C-alpha cells in the first residue's frame, strides 16, 4: 500500500471501529392506572304506597320516615295514586302553619305538619285503611287495645276532651281516643273509657321531636 492510500484508509478504519452513533431511545410513559371509584352513600329504594293497609310504625308511616323531606313533590312521589296538596292550618295562637294533605279514593289519609327546622313535625291519620304498630285499626275500642290508664293523659289543643295514650315500645306513636259526649276535659274515668272509648286518630312524630304522651 502506498503512503497516500495508507493516510486515507487510517481515518476510515477508525470510524468503522467506533460503530454507529448512540441514539437515545424515548420510551412512552405508561398511562396512569385508573383510579378505583370512590365509595359513596348507598341509595335505598323506597316502595311508594299504592293501596291496602297503611301501617304506622315507630320509625315512620308507610313510605315516610324521619328522613323524608317536607316537600309536596316528594310526598306525591311516595303516594302516586293520591291527591297531594299544600295548605295551611291555624292551631292556637300565631300565624297559620303549612301542612301537606294526602287523599286517596276520596278518603283523607294523612295530614303532614312542618317543623320549625323545616322537616316533618308530625303526621296525623284519622281516616282510611290505617293500622297501628300492632295492627290496631281506627275505631278500635280502648278496652280491647291493652292500654293501662297510666299510659294515657288528657288531650290538649286539637285533642281537647280526648284521651292520648302511648305505648312504651313506640313512643313516637300517639293513640287519640274519644268518648262520645265527653266535654268535661281531663281524663274520663277508666270505666267510661272501657265502655265508650274508641280510637279516633294516630299521631306520629319523629323520635327527635316526639314526647311521651304528646299529640
PDB file of C-alpha atoms in Angstrom:
ATOM      1  CA  UNK A   1       0.000   0.000   0.000  1.00  0.00           C
ATOM      2  CA  UNK A   2       1.365   3.374  -0.932  1.00  0.00           C
ATOM      3  CA  UNK A   3       1.835   6.067   1.668  1.00  0.00           C
ATOM      4  CA  UNK A   4      -1.048   8.126   0.173  1.00  0.00           C
ATOM      5  CA  UNK A   5      -3.533   5.239   0.388  1.00  0.00           C
ATOM      6  CA  UNK A   6      -2.435   4.440   3.916  1.00  0.00           C
ATOM      7  CA  UNK A   7      -3.150   8.003   5.040  1.00  0.00           C
ATOM      8  CA  UNK A   8      -6.690   7.851   3.575  1.00  0.00           C
ATOM      9  CA  UNK A   9      -7.535   4.388   4.930  1.00  0.00           C
ATOM     10  CA  UNK A  10      -6.478   5.071   8.507  1.00  0.00           C
ATOM     11  CA  UNK A  11      -9.297   7.525   9.346  1.00  0.00           C
ATOM     12  CA  UNK A  12     -11.855   5.211   7.723  1.00  0.00           C
ATOM     13  CA  UNK A  13     -10.733   2.310   9.883  1.00  0.00           C
ATOM     14  CA  UNK A  14     -11.052   4.462  12.998  1.00  0.00           C
ATOM     15  CA  UNK A  15     -14.638   5.434  12.094  1.00  0.00           C
ATOM     16  CA  UNK A  16     -15.600   1.808  11.465  1.00  0.00           C
ATOM     17  CA  UNK A  17     -14.207   0.785  14.836  1.00  0.00           C
ATOM     18  CA  UNK A  18     -16.321   3.375  16.632  1.00  0.00           C
ATOM     19  CA  UNK A  19     -19.562   1.872  15.272  1.00  0.00           C
ATOM     20  CA  UNK A  20     -22.853   3.727  14.759  1.00  0.00           C
ATOM     21  CA  UNK A  21     -23.566   6.766  16.900  1.00  0.00           C
ATOM     22  CA  UNK A  22     -25.614   6.113  20.056  1.00  0.00           C
ATOM     23  CA  UNK A  23     -29.264   7.056  19.750  1.00  0.00           C
ATOM     24  CA  UNK A  24     -31.479   7.989  22.648  1.00  0.00           C
ATOM     25  CA  UNK A  25     -34.489   5.755  22.841  1.00  0.00           C
ATOM     26  CA  UNK A  26     -37.552   7.568  24.044  1.00  0.00           C
ATOM     27  CA  UNK A  27     -39.910   5.322  25.927  1.00  0.00           C
ATOM     28  CA  UNK A  28     -43.531   6.462  26.049  1.00  0.00           C
ATOM     29  CA  UNK A  29     -44.696   6.988  29.609  1.00  0.00           C
ATOM     30  CA  UNK A  30     -47.140   4.333  30.742  1.00  0.00           C
ATOM     31  CA  UNK A  31     -50.665   5.696  31.233  1.00  0.00           C
ATOM     32  CA  UNK A  32     -51.576   6.198  34.895  1.00  0.00           C
ATOM     33  CA  UNK A  33     -53.546   3.394  36.459  1.00  0.00           C
ATOM     34  CA  UNK A  34     -57.262   4.032  36.528  1.00  0.00           C
ATOM     35  CA  UNK A  35     -58.445   5.186  39.933  1.00  0.00           C
ATOM     36  CA  UNK A  36     -60.831   2.910  41.741  1.00  0.00           C
ATOM     37  CA  UNK A  37     -64.258   4.518  42.068  1.00  0.00           C
ATOM     38  CA  UNK A  38     -64.729   6.159  45.419  1.00  0.00           C
ATOM     39  CA  UNK A  39     -67.421   4.682  47.575  1.00  0.00           C
ATOM     40  CA  UNK A  40     -70.381   6.968  48.223  1.00  0.00           C
ATOM     41  CA  UNK A  41     -73.715   6.803  50.000  1.00  0.00           C
ATOM     42  CA  UNK A  42     -75.833   3.846  49.028  1.00  0.00           C
ATOM     43  CA  UNK A  43     -79.301   4.777  47.791  1.00  0.00           C
ATOM     44  CA  UNK A  44     -82.002   2.738  49.469  1.00  0.00           C
ATOM     45  CA  UNK A  45     -85.087   2.161  47.372  1.00  0.00           C
ATOM     46  CA  UNK A  46     -88.390   3.189  48.930  1.00  0.00           C
ATOM     47  CA  UNK A  47     -91.557   1.496  47.737  1.00  0.00           C
ATOM     48  CA  UNK A  48     -94.349   4.040  47.176  1.00  0.00           C
ATOM     49  CA  UNK A  49     -97.735   3.405  48.771  1.00  0.00           C
ATOM     50  CA  UNK A  50    -100.299   2.040  46.319  1.00  0.00           C
ATOM     51  CA  UNK A  51    -103.250   0.774  48.329  1.00  0.00           C
ATOM     52  CA  UNK A  52    -104.182  -1.544  51.174  1.00  0.00           C
ATOM     53  CA  UNK A  53    -103.254  -1.114  54.846  1.00  0.00           C
ATOM     54  CA  UNK A  54    -101.149   1.953  55.630  1.00  0.00           C
ATOM     55  CA  UNK A  55     -99.001   0.969  58.599  1.00  0.00           C
ATOM     56  CA  UNK A  56     -97.968   3.405  61.319  1.00  0.00           C
ATOM     57  CA  UNK A  57     -94.640   2.253  62.787  1.00  0.00           C
ATOM     58  CA  UNK A  58     -92.301   3.580  65.426  1.00  0.00           C
ATOM     59  CA  UNK A  59     -89.949   4.777  62.658  1.00  0.00           C
ATOM     60  CA  UNK A  60     -92.472   6.162  60.183  1.00  0.00           C
ATOM     61  CA  UNK A  61     -95.750   5.954  58.300  1.00  0.00           C
ATOM     62  CA  UNK A  62     -95.838   3.807  55.166  1.00  0.00           C
ATOM     63  CA  UNK A  63     -93.002   5.043  52.905  1.00  0.00           C
ATOM     64  CA  UNK A  64     -92.393   8.134  55.080  1.00  0.00           C
ATOM     65  CA  UNK A  65     -89.604   8.216  57.676  1.00  0.00           C
ATOM     66  CA  UNK A  66     -87.905  10.927  59.698  1.00  0.00           C
ATOM     67  CA  UNK A  67     -85.530  11.465  56.746  1.00  0.00           C
ATOM     68  CA  UNK A  68     -88.351  12.287  54.301  1.00  0.00           C
ATOM     69  CA  UNK A  69     -88.437  15.919  53.220  1.00  0.00           C
ATOM     70  CA  UNK A  70     -91.441  18.125  53.919  1.00  0.00           C
ATOM     71  CA  UNK A  71     -91.994  18.752  50.241  1.00  0.00           C
ATOM     72  CA  UNK A  72     -95.115  18.310  48.114  1.00  0.00           C
ATOM     73  CA  UNK A  73     -93.341  16.694  45.103  1.00  0.00           C
ATOM     74  CA  UNK A  74     -91.555  14.257  47.428  1.00  0.00           C
ATOM     75  CA  UNK A  75     -94.792  13.213  49.147  1.00  0.00           C
ATOM     76  CA  UNK A  76     -96.579  12.978  45.783  1.00  0.00           C
ATOM     77  CA  UNK A  77     -93.882  10.588  44.527  1.00  0.00           C
ATOM     78  CA  UNK A  78     -94.388   8.386  47.599  1.00  0.00           C
ATOM     79  CA  UNK A  79     -98.187   8.360  47.101  1.00  0.00           C
ATOM     80  CA  UNK A  80     -98.548   8.287  43.292  1.00  0.00           C
ATOM     81  CA  UNK A  81    -102.258   7.359  43.327  1.00  0.00           C
ATOM     82  CA  UNK A  82    -103.249  10.048  45.817  1.00  0.00           C
ATOM     83  CA  UNK A  83    -104.163  13.708  45.576  1.00  0.00           C
ATOM     84  CA  UNK A  84    -101.414  15.603  47.403  1.00  0.00           C
ATOM     85  CA  UNK A  85    -101.925  19.280  48.225  1.00  0.00           C
ATOM     86  CA  UNK A  86    -100.207  22.035  50.174  1.00  0.00           C
ATOM     87  CA  UNK A  87    -102.324  24.039  52.591  1.00  0.00           C
ATOM     88  CA  UNK A  88    -102.232  25.990  55.856  1.00  0.00           C
ATOM     89  CA  UNK A  89    -103.874  25.305  59.192  1.00  0.00           C
ATOM     90  CA  UNK A  90    -104.423  27.615  62.145  1.00  0.00           C
ATOM     91  CA  UNK A  91    -103.944  25.979  65.542  1.00  0.00           C
ATOM     92  CA  UNK A  92    -103.833  28.084  68.685  1.00  0.00           C
ATOM     93  CA  UNK A  93    -102.093  31.436  68.675  1.00  0.00           C
ATOM     94  CA  UNK A  94     -99.762  32.660  65.980  1.00  0.00           C
ATOM     95  CA  UNK A  95     -99.872  32.514  62.188  1.00  0.00           C
ATOM     96  CA  UNK A  96    -101.218  29.514  60.259  1.00  0.00           C
ATOM     97  CA  UNK A  97     -98.760  26.680  59.770  1.00  0.00           C
ATOM     98  CA  UNK A  98     -98.031  24.857  56.491  1.00  0.00           C
ATOM     99  CA  UNK A  99     -99.333  21.321  56.030  1.00  0.00           C
ATOM    100  CA  UNK A 100     -99.450  18.739  53.243  1.00  0.00           C
ATOM    101  CA  UNK A 101    -102.618  16.688  52.842  1.00  0.00           C
ATOM    102  CA  UNK A 102    -102.856  13.274  51.192  1.00  0.00           C
ATOM    103  CA  UNK A 103    -106.219  11.989  49.966  1.00  0.00           C
ATOM    104  CA  UNK A 104    -106.825   8.753  48.086  1.00  0.00           C
ATOM    105  CA  UNK A 105    -110.097   7.349  46.744  1.00  0.00           C
ATOM    106  CA  UNK A 106    -111.823  10.446  48.179  1.00  0.00           C
ATOM    107  CA  UNK A 107    -110.665   9.467  51.689  1.00  0.00           C
ATOM    108  CA  UNK A 108    -108.252  11.700  53.678  1.00  0.00           C
ATOM    109  CA  UNK A 109    -105.199   9.632  54.619  1.00  0.00           C
ATOM    110  CA  UNK A 110    -102.579  11.983  56.033  1.00  0.00           C
ATOM    111  CA  UNK A 111    -102.151  15.476  57.358  1.00  0.00           C
ATOM    112  CA  UNK A 112     -98.427  16.249  57.496  1.00  0.00           C
ATOM    113  CA  UNK A 113     -97.230  19.186  59.584  1.00  0.00           C
ATOM    114  CA  UNK A 114     -93.989  21.110  59.129  1.00  0.00           C
ATOM    115  CA  UNK A 115     -91.476  21.529  61.945  1.00  0.00           C
ATOM    116  CA  UNK A 116     -89.523  24.609  62.942  1.00  0.00           C
ATOM    117  CA  UNK A 117     -86.366  23.160  61.348  1.00  0.00           C
ATOM    118  CA  UNK A 118     -88.119  22.629  58.014  1.00  0.00           C
ATOM    119  CA  UNK A 119     -88.646  18.864  58.236  1.00  0.00           C
ATOM    120  CA  UNK A 120     -91.715  16.810  59.083  1.00  0.00           C
ATOM    121  CA  UNK A 121     -93.003  17.615  62.576  1.00  0.00           C
ATOM    122  CA  UNK A 122     -95.952  15.225  62.735  1.00  0.00           C
ATOM    123  CA  UNK A 123     -98.337  13.094  60.706  1.00  0.00           C
ATOM    124  CA  UNK A 124    -101.992  12.769  61.678  1.00  0.00           C
ATOM    125  CA  UNK A 125    -104.068   9.848  60.436  1.00  0.00           C
ATOM    126  CA  UNK A 126    -107.803   9.879  61.097  1.00  0.00           C
ATOM    127  CA  UNK A 127    -109.239   8.002  58.119  1.00  0.00           C
ATOM    128  CA  UNK A 128    -108.649   5.289  55.574  1.00  0.00           C
ATOM    129  CA  UNK A 129    -107.107   1.812  55.922  1.00  0.00           C
ATOM    130  CA  UNK A 130    -104.696   2.809  58.687  1.00  0.00           C
ATOM    131  CA  UNK A 131    -103.070   0.287  61.027  1.00  0.00           C
ATOM    132  CA  UNK A 132    -101.057   0.927  64.180  1.00  0.00           C
ATOM    133  CA  UNK A 133     -97.771  -0.769  65.137  1.00  0.00           C
ATOM    134  CA  UNK A 134     -99.669  -3.814  66.434  1.00  0.00           C
ATOM    135  CA  UNK A 135    -102.263  -3.856  63.673  1.00  0.00           C
ATOM    136  CA  UNK A 136    -104.727  -1.648  65.564  1.00  0.00           C
ATOM    137  CA  UNK A 137    -107.474  -0.126  63.412  1.00  0.00           C
ATOM    138  CA  UNK A 138    -109.261   3.187  63.743  1.00  0.00           C
ATOM    139  CA  UNK A 139    -112.477   2.993  65.804  1.00  0.00           C
ATOM    140  CA  UNK A 140    -110.958   0.186  67.861  1.00  0.00           C
ATOM    141  CA  UNK A 141    -112.156   0.062  71.472  1.00  0.00           C
ATOM    142  CA  UNK A 142    -109.888   1.333  74.247  1.00  0.00           C
ATOM    143  CA  UNK A 143    -110.787  -1.737  76.300  1.00  0.00           C
ATOM    144  CA  UNK A 144    -109.568  -4.069  73.520  1.00  0.00           C
ATOM    145  CA  UNK A 145    -106.195  -2.446  72.792  1.00  0.00           C
ATOM    146  CA  UNK A 146    -104.412  -3.308  76.019  1.00  0.00           C
ATOM    147  CA  UNK A 147    -103.687   0.158  77.397  1.00  0.00           C
ATOM    148  CA  UNK A 148    -103.262   0.987  81.054  1.00  0.00           C
ATOM    149  CA  UNK A 149    -104.607   4.312  82.288  1.00  0.00           C
ATOM    150  CA  UNK A 150    -101.056   5.144  83.390  1.00  0.00           C
ATOM    151  CA  UNK A 151    -100.048   5.267  79.697  1.00  0.00           C
ATOM    152  CA  UNK A 152    -102.659   7.927  78.939  1.00  0.00           C
ATOM    153  CA  UNK A 153    -103.231  11.616  79.578  1.00  0.00           C
ATOM    154  CA  UNK A 154    -105.868  14.231  78.841  1.00  0.00           C
ATOM    155  CA  UNK A 155    -105.639  15.766  75.388  1.00  0.00           C
ATOM    156  CA  UNK A 156    -104.906  19.445  74.792  1.00  0.00           C
ATOM    157  CA  UNK A 157    -105.285  21.836  71.889  1.00  0.00           C
ATOM    158  CA  UNK A 158    -106.507  19.855  68.902  1.00  0.00           C
ATOM    159  CA  UNK A 159    -107.135  16.827  71.124  1.00  0.00           C
ATOM    160  CA  UNK A 160    -109.006  18.564  73.949  1.00  0.00           C
ATOM    161  CA  UNK A 161    -111.710  16.368  75.534  1.00  0.00           C
ATOM    162  CA  UNK A 162    -109.925  13.316  74.133  1.00  0.00           C
ATOM    163  CA  UNK A 163    -107.532  10.811  75.701  1.00  0.00           C
ATOM    164  CA  UNK A 164    -103.991  10.416  74.363  1.00  0.00           C
ATOM    165  CA  UNK A 165    -102.162   7.132  75.015  1.00  0.00           C
ATOM    166  CA  UNK A 166     -98.636   5.975  74.132  1.00  0.00           C
ATOM    167  CA  UNK A 167     -97.080   2.515  74.294  1.00  0.00           C
ATOM    168  CA  UNK A 168     -93.598   2.382  75.884  1.00  0.00           C
ATOM    169  CA  UNK A 169     -92.190   0.422  72.934  1.00  0.00           C
ATOM    170  CA  UNK A 170     -93.414   3.004  70.387  1.00  0.00           C
ATOM    171  CA  UNK A 171     -93.117   6.461  71.997  1.00  0.00           C
ATOM    172  CA  UNK A 172     -93.312   8.171  68.593  1.00  0.00           C
ATOM    173  CA  UNK A 173     -96.904   6.982  68.028  1.00  0.00           C
ATOM    174  CA  UNK A 174     -99.786   8.568  69.946  1.00  0.00           C
ATOM    175  CA  UNK A 175    -103.239   6.965  70.036  1.00  0.00           C
ATOM    176  CA  UNK A 176    -106.048   9.510  70.341  1.00  0.00           C
ATOM    177  CA  UNK A 177    -109.246   8.111  71.877  1.00  0.00           C
ATOM    178  CA  UNK A 178    -112.584   9.833  72.029  1.00  0.00           C
ATOM    179  CA  UNK A 179    -115.542   9.250  74.317  1.00  0.00           C
ATOM    180  CA  UNK A 180    -118.811  10.293  72.662  1.00  0.00           C
ATOM    181  CA  UNK A 181    -120.390  13.130  74.607  1.00  0.00           C
ATOM    182  CA  UNK A 182    -117.365  13.765  76.848  1.00  0.00           C
ATOM    183  CA  UNK A 183    -116.848  17.547  77.172  1.00  0.00           C
ATOM    184  CA  UNK A 184    -115.629  17.899  80.759  1.00  0.00           C
ATOM    185  CA  UNK A 185    -111.928  17.962  79.928  1.00  0.00           C
ATOM    186  CA  UNK A 186    -109.374  15.880  81.784  1.00  0.00           C
ATOM    187  CA  UNK A 187    -109.241  12.102  81.702  1.00  0.00           C
ATOM    188  CA  UNK A 188    -112.548  10.239  81.729  1.00  0.00           C
ATOM    189  CA  UNK A 189    -112.920   7.570  84.423  1.00  0.00           C
ATOM    190  CA  UNK A 190    -111.468   4.193  83.489  1.00  0.00           C
ATOM    191  CA  UNK A 191    -114.953   2.690  83.483  1.00  0.00           C
ATOM    192  CA  UNK A 192    -116.074   5.276  80.919  1.00  0.00           C
ATOM    193  CA  UNK A 193    -113.038   4.637  78.703  1.00  0.00           C
ATOM    194  CA  UNK A 194    -113.656   0.904  78.849  1.00  0.00           C
ATOM    195  CA  UNK A 195    -117.311   1.329  77.958  1.00  0.00           C
ATOM    196  CA  UNK A 196    -117.146   4.055  75.295  1.00  0.00           C
ATOM    197  CA  UNK A 197    -113.557   4.923  74.377  1.00  0.00           C
ATOM    198  CA  UNK A 198    -112.736   4.468  70.676  1.00  0.00           C
ATOM    199  CA  UNK A 199    -109.618   5.165  68.622  1.00  0.00           C
ATOM    200  CA  UNK A 200    -110.166   8.291  66.526  1.00  0.00           C
ATOM    201  CA  UNK A 201    -106.672   9.123  65.316  1.00  0.00           C
ATOM    202  CA  UNK A 202    -102.990   8.201  65.204  1.00  0.00           C
ATOM    203  CA  UNK A 203    -100.327  10.897  65.512  1.00  0.00           C
ATOM    204  CA  UNK A 204     -96.740  10.050  64.529  1.00  0.00           C
ATOM    205  CA  UNK A 205     -93.742  12.248  65.277  1.00  0.00           C
ATOM    206  CA  UNK A 206     -90.031  11.724  64.540  1.00  0.00           C
ATOM    207  CA  UNK A 207     -88.071  10.460  67.526  1.00  0.00           C
ATOM    208  CA  UNK A 208     -86.159  13.749  67.762  1.00  0.00           C
ATOM    209  CA  UNK A 209     -89.342  15.722  68.443  1.00  0.00           C
ATOM    210  CA  UNK A 210     -91.669  13.121  69.954  1.00  0.00           C
ATOM    211  CA  UNK A 211     -92.611  13.490  73.607  1.00  0.00           C
ATOM    212  CA  UNK A 212     -94.230  10.717  75.560  1.00  0.00           C
ATOM    213  CA  UNK A 213     -97.950  11.372  75.630  1.00  0.00           C
ATOM    214  CA  UNK A 214     -97.817  14.247  73.134  1.00  0.00           C
ATOM    215  CA  UNK A 215    -100.438  14.620  70.425  1.00  0.00           C
TER     216      UNK A 215
END
